[in-house]
Short mmCIF file of C-alpha atoms and ligand atoms in Angstrom, two decimals:
data_model
loop_
_atom_site.label_atom_id
_atom_site.label_comp_id
_atom_site.label_asym_id
_atom_site.label_seq_id
_atom_site.Cartn_x
_atom_site.Cartn_y
_atom_site.Cartn_z
CA UNK A 4 0.00 0.00 0.00
CA UNK A 5 1.39 3.42 -0.91
CA UNK A 6 2.01 5.95 1.85
CA UNK A 7 -0.73 8.46 2.61
CA UNK A 8 0.09 12.09 1.76
CA UNK A 9 0.99 14.17 4.80
CA UNK A 10 -1.32 16.94 6.03
CA UNK A 11 -0.50 19.45 8.77
CA UNK A 12 -3.40 21.04 10.63
CA UNK A 13 -2.89 24.70 11.54
CA UNK A 14 -4.31 24.18 15.02
CA UNK A 15 -3.19 23.52 18.58
CA UNK A 16 -6.65 22.26 19.51
CA UNK A 17 -6.20 18.53 20.16
CA UNK A 18 -9.97 17.96 19.92
CA UNK A 19 -10.17 19.42 16.42
CA UNK A 20 -7.19 17.32 15.36
CA UNK A 21 -8.76 14.17 16.76
CA UNK A 22 -12.08 14.78 15.02
CA UNK A 23 -10.46 15.63 11.68
CA UNK A 24 -8.26 12.55 11.99
CA UNK A 25 -11.29 10.35 12.70
CA UNK A 26 -13.03 11.64 9.58
CA UNK A 27 -10.14 12.22 7.14
CA UNK A 28 -7.46 9.88 8.50
CA UNK A 29 -7.98 7.33 5.72
CA UNK A 30 -6.91 9.89 3.08
CA UNK A 31 -4.06 11.75 4.80
CA UNK A 32 -1.50 11.11 7.50
CA UNK A 33 -2.43 13.94 9.86
CA UNK A 34 -0.37 15.91 12.38
CA UNK A 35 -0.83 19.41 13.74
CA UNK A 36 1.38 22.37 14.58
CA UNK A 37 2.01 21.04 18.11
CA UNK A 38 4.53 18.70 16.42
CA UNK A 39 6.41 21.70 14.95
CA UNK A 40 7.39 23.92 17.90
CA UNK A 41 9.34 26.37 15.70
CA UNK A 42 6.29 27.43 13.70
CA UNK A 43 4.95 30.89 14.55
CA UNK A 44 1.80 31.52 16.55
CA UNK A 45 -0.79 32.90 14.10
CA UNK A 46 -2.96 35.71 15.41
CA UNK A 47 -6.63 35.41 14.48
CA UNK A 48 -7.25 39.04 13.64
CA UNK A 49 -10.03 38.43 11.10
CA UNK A 50 -13.69 39.18 11.66
CA UNK A 51 -15.05 36.22 9.69
CA UNK A 52 -14.42 32.47 9.82
CA UNK A 53 -12.96 32.49 6.33
CA UNK A 54 -10.54 35.34 7.10
CA UNK A 55 -9.25 33.55 10.17
CA UNK A 56 -9.06 30.20 8.40
CA UNK A 57 -7.05 31.83 5.60
CA UNK A 58 -4.72 33.58 8.06
CA UNK A 59 -3.98 30.30 9.83
CA UNK A 60 -3.55 28.17 6.71
CA UNK A 61 -1.38 30.65 4.81
CA UNK A 62 0.56 31.67 7.92
CA UNK A 63 1.65 28.07 8.45
CA UNK A 64 1.91 27.09 4.78
CA UNK A 65 4.60 29.75 4.23
CA UNK A 66 6.84 27.79 6.57
CA UNK A 67 6.24 24.12 5.77
CA UNK A 68 6.12 22.21 2.49
CA UNK A 69 3.07 20.15 1.51
CA UNK A 70 -0.56 20.19 2.55
CA UNK A 71 -1.82 22.48 5.31
CA UNK A 72 -5.41 22.66 6.50
CA UNK A 73 -6.91 25.26 8.86
CA UNK A 74 -10.27 24.99 10.64
CA UNK A 75 -12.04 28.09 11.88
CA UNK A 76 -15.33 27.36 13.53
CA UNK A 77 -17.81 28.55 16.09
CA UNK A 78 -21.31 28.72 17.47
CA UNK A 79 -23.96 31.21 16.31
CA UNK A 80 -26.94 31.75 18.59
CA UNK A 81 -29.92 33.58 17.07
CA UNK A 82 -31.17 35.08 20.36
CA UNK A 83 -27.68 36.58 20.83
CA UNK A 84 -27.58 38.15 17.38
CA UNK A 85 -25.21 35.47 16.06
CA UNK A 86 -22.77 35.62 19.00
CA UNK A 87 -20.37 34.21 19.97
CA UNK A 88 -19.56 33.50 16.27
CA UNK A 89 -15.91 34.02 15.37
CA UNK A 90 -15.22 34.89 19.02
CA UNK A 91 -16.49 31.50 20.26
CA UNK A 92 -13.19 30.44 21.77
CA UNK A 93 -12.87 33.53 24.00
CA UNK A 94 -16.55 34.25 24.79
CA UNK A 95 -16.01 33.72 28.51
CA UNK A 96 -13.08 36.14 28.61
CA UNK A 97 -10.19 33.67 28.37
CA UNK A 98 -9.05 32.16 25.09
CA UNK A 99 -9.79 28.43 24.89
CA UNK A 100 -11.40 28.19 28.33
CA UNK A 101 -14.44 26.04 27.54
CA UNK A 102 -15.81 26.11 31.11
CA UNK A 103 -15.88 29.92 31.12
CA UNK A 104 -17.33 30.03 27.59
CA UNK A 105 -20.13 27.66 28.58
CA UNK A 106 -20.80 29.61 31.79
CA UNK A 107 -21.24 32.81 29.81
CA UNK A 108 -23.51 31.05 27.32
CA UNK A 109 -25.67 29.80 30.22
CA UNK A 110 -25.82 33.30 31.64
CA UNK A 111 -26.74 34.96 28.34
CA UNK A 112 -29.37 32.34 27.47
CA UNK A 113 -31.17 32.44 30.83
CA UNK A 114 -34.86 33.08 30.17
CA UNK A 115 -34.47 33.19 26.36
CA UNK A 116 -37.27 31.49 24.51
CA UNK A 117 -35.66 31.35 21.09
CA UNK A 118 -32.95 28.68 21.53
CA UNK A 119 -32.07 28.16 17.84
CA UNK A 120 -28.38 28.03 16.99
CA UNK A 121 -25.86 26.53 14.62
CA UNK A 122 -22.22 25.51 14.43
CA UNK A 123 -20.25 26.68 11.44
CA UNK A 124 -16.95 25.35 10.18
CA UNK A 125 -14.72 26.83 7.49
CA UNK A 126 -11.78 24.80 6.28
CA UNK A 127 -8.99 26.44 4.28
CA UNK A 128 -6.64 24.19 2.31
CA UNK A 129 -3.19 25.34 1.23
CA UNK A 130 -0.17 23.69 -0.35
CA UNK A 131 3.41 24.96 -0.56
CA UNK A 132 2.28 28.51 0.25
CA UNK A 133 -0.57 28.50 -2.29
CA UNK A 134 -4.31 28.76 -1.66
CA UNK A 135 -6.08 25.62 -2.85
CA UNK A 136 -9.67 25.91 -1.62
CA UNK A 137 -12.23 26.83 1.03
CA UNK A 138 -14.90 24.42 2.30
CA UNK A 139 -17.92 25.05 4.52
CA UNK A 140 -20.16 23.06 6.83
CA UNK A 141 -23.08 23.98 9.09
CA UNK A 142 -25.19 22.03 11.57
CA UNK A 143 -28.46 23.51 12.80
CA UNK A 144 -29.83 22.90 16.27
CA UNK A 145 -30.72 24.51 19.58
CA UNK A 146 -29.18 25.44 22.91
CA UNK A 147 -30.15 22.98 25.65
CA UNK A 148 -31.89 24.26 28.78
CA UNK A 149 -29.14 22.56 30.77
CA UNK A 150 -25.70 21.42 29.68
CA UNK A 151 -25.01 17.68 29.82
CA UNK A 152 -22.51 15.06 28.65
CA UNK A 153 -18.76 14.56 28.77
CA UNK A 154 -17.94 13.93 25.10
CA UNK A 155 -16.63 16.25 22.41
CA UNK A 156 -15.34 19.70 23.39
CA UNK A 157 -16.28 23.37 23.58
CA UNK A 158 -20.02 24.00 23.49
CA UNK A 159 -20.94 20.35 22.80
CA UNK A 160 -22.67 19.92 26.21
CA UNK A 161 -25.04 22.75 25.21
CA UNK A 162 -25.81 22.01 21.57
CA UNK A 163 -28.67 19.72 20.53
CA UNK A 164 -28.57 19.06 16.77
CA UNK A 165 -31.85 19.04 14.84
CA UNK A 166 -33.44 15.60 14.93
CA UNK A 167 -32.09 14.77 18.41
CA UNK A 168 -33.12 15.40 22.01
CA UNK A 169 -29.73 15.32 23.73
CA UNK A 170 -26.57 17.41 23.23
CA UNK A 171 -23.60 16.45 21.08
CA UNK A 172 -21.55 15.78 24.21
CA UNK A 173 -23.96 12.95 25.05
CA UNK A 174 -24.44 11.66 21.52
CA UNK A 175 -20.81 10.50 21.23
CA UNK A 176 -18.14 10.92 18.58
CA UNK A 177 -19.62 8.55 16.02
CA UNK A 178 -22.89 10.48 15.82
CA UNK A 179 -21.11 13.86 16.05
CA UNK A 180 -18.77 12.94 13.22
CA UNK A 181 -21.70 11.86 11.04
CA UNK A 182 -23.52 15.19 11.19
CA UNK A 183 -21.27 17.96 12.50
CA UNK A 184 -20.31 21.22 10.82
CA UNK A 185 -16.74 19.89 10.69
CA UNK A 186 -17.82 16.57 9.13
CA UNK A 187 -19.80 18.44 6.44
CA UNK A 188 -16.90 20.76 5.60
CA UNK A 189 -14.60 17.72 5.39
CA UNK A 190 -17.11 16.07 3.07
CA UNK A 191 -16.96 19.10 0.77
CA UNK A 192 -13.15 18.95 0.90
CA UNK A 193 -12.99 15.25 0.02
CA UNK A 194 -15.50 15.74 -2.79
CA UNK A 195 -13.25 18.48 -4.22
CA UNK A 196 -10.16 16.24 -3.99
CA UNK A 197 -11.90 13.11 -5.26
CA UNK A 198 -11.06 13.32 -8.96
CA UNK A 199 -7.71 15.09 -8.49
CA UNK A 200 -4.18 13.79 -8.41
CA UNK A 201 -2.75 15.02 -5.10
CA UNK A 202 0.77 15.08 -6.56
CA UNK A 203 -0.27 17.53 -9.27
CA UNK A 204 -1.19 20.55 -7.21
P1 IMP B 215 -11.28 28.66 16.64
O1 IMP B 215 -10.20 27.77 17.19
O2 IMP B 215 -10.95 30.09 16.63
O3 IMP B 215 -11.80 28.12 15.34
O4 IMP B 215 -12.48 28.56 17.70
C1 IMP B 215 -13.32 27.51 17.70
C2 IMP B 215 -14.22 27.61 18.94
O5 IMP B 215 -15.56 27.38 18.54
C3 IMP B 215 -13.89 26.50 19.93
O6 IMP B 215 -12.97 26.93 20.90
C4 IMP B 215 -15.25 26.19 20.52
O7 IMP B 215 -15.54 27.12 21.53
C5 IMP B 215 -16.19 26.43 19.36
N1 IMP B 215 -16.37 25.21 18.56
C6 IMP B 215 -15.95 24.98 17.28
N2 IMP B 215 -16.26 23.75 16.89
C7 IMP B 215 -16.88 23.17 17.93
C8 IMP B 215 -17.42 21.87 18.12
O8 IMP B 215 -17.35 20.98 17.27
N3 IMP B 215 -18.00 21.66 19.32
C9 IMP B 215 -18.08 22.60 20.29
N4 IMP B 215 -17.55 23.81 20.18
C10 IMP B 215 -16.96 24.11 19.00
#
């Protein structure tokens, strides 16, 4: 069997890496920037998912040969005017602190009748410093009255996808990876790559 092409994820989020590996690991051999300590920290100064995904992918791709993929994602809550959106990872005041983010979400959603929300994922693919493509995925759902479950990461204990009665954190990784915003964006990516020769980019 020939070796899988290598793909570096422009993320330090071990949960994202694990999910992307579970879904895409049969097509690429996947690592992330935690394995390359000399790579720069990329500041997410954009105001949209695609801007931040591009910043991360191109910022890393300038420094390493081969395939680089960035994921920028977040939760949009209708009753909060689309917040936390691109600021999902620092909603609670501290970057990457999921407990604080969830506590703020609880606080802001107290007494709100409209619970509708969605996760969005934008994937940006680059190779050898060149932009290759952008891929999108969305999953619609609602914010649970009470958080529950230990699985997944981030807002998963709060988010009930359409068609279900319990949050992603309770549904488990197999269900999450069959319907999530990330899974859908990865599907679009694999569809794009399907009829292409990966050596020819
Ligand atoms: P990013 O690293 O700037 O893309 O921020 C992503 C943030 O969005 C995460 O820190 C989470 O708060 C949230 N998020 C994105 N995807 C998911 C998911 O699959 N489940 C739960 N929260 C997510």
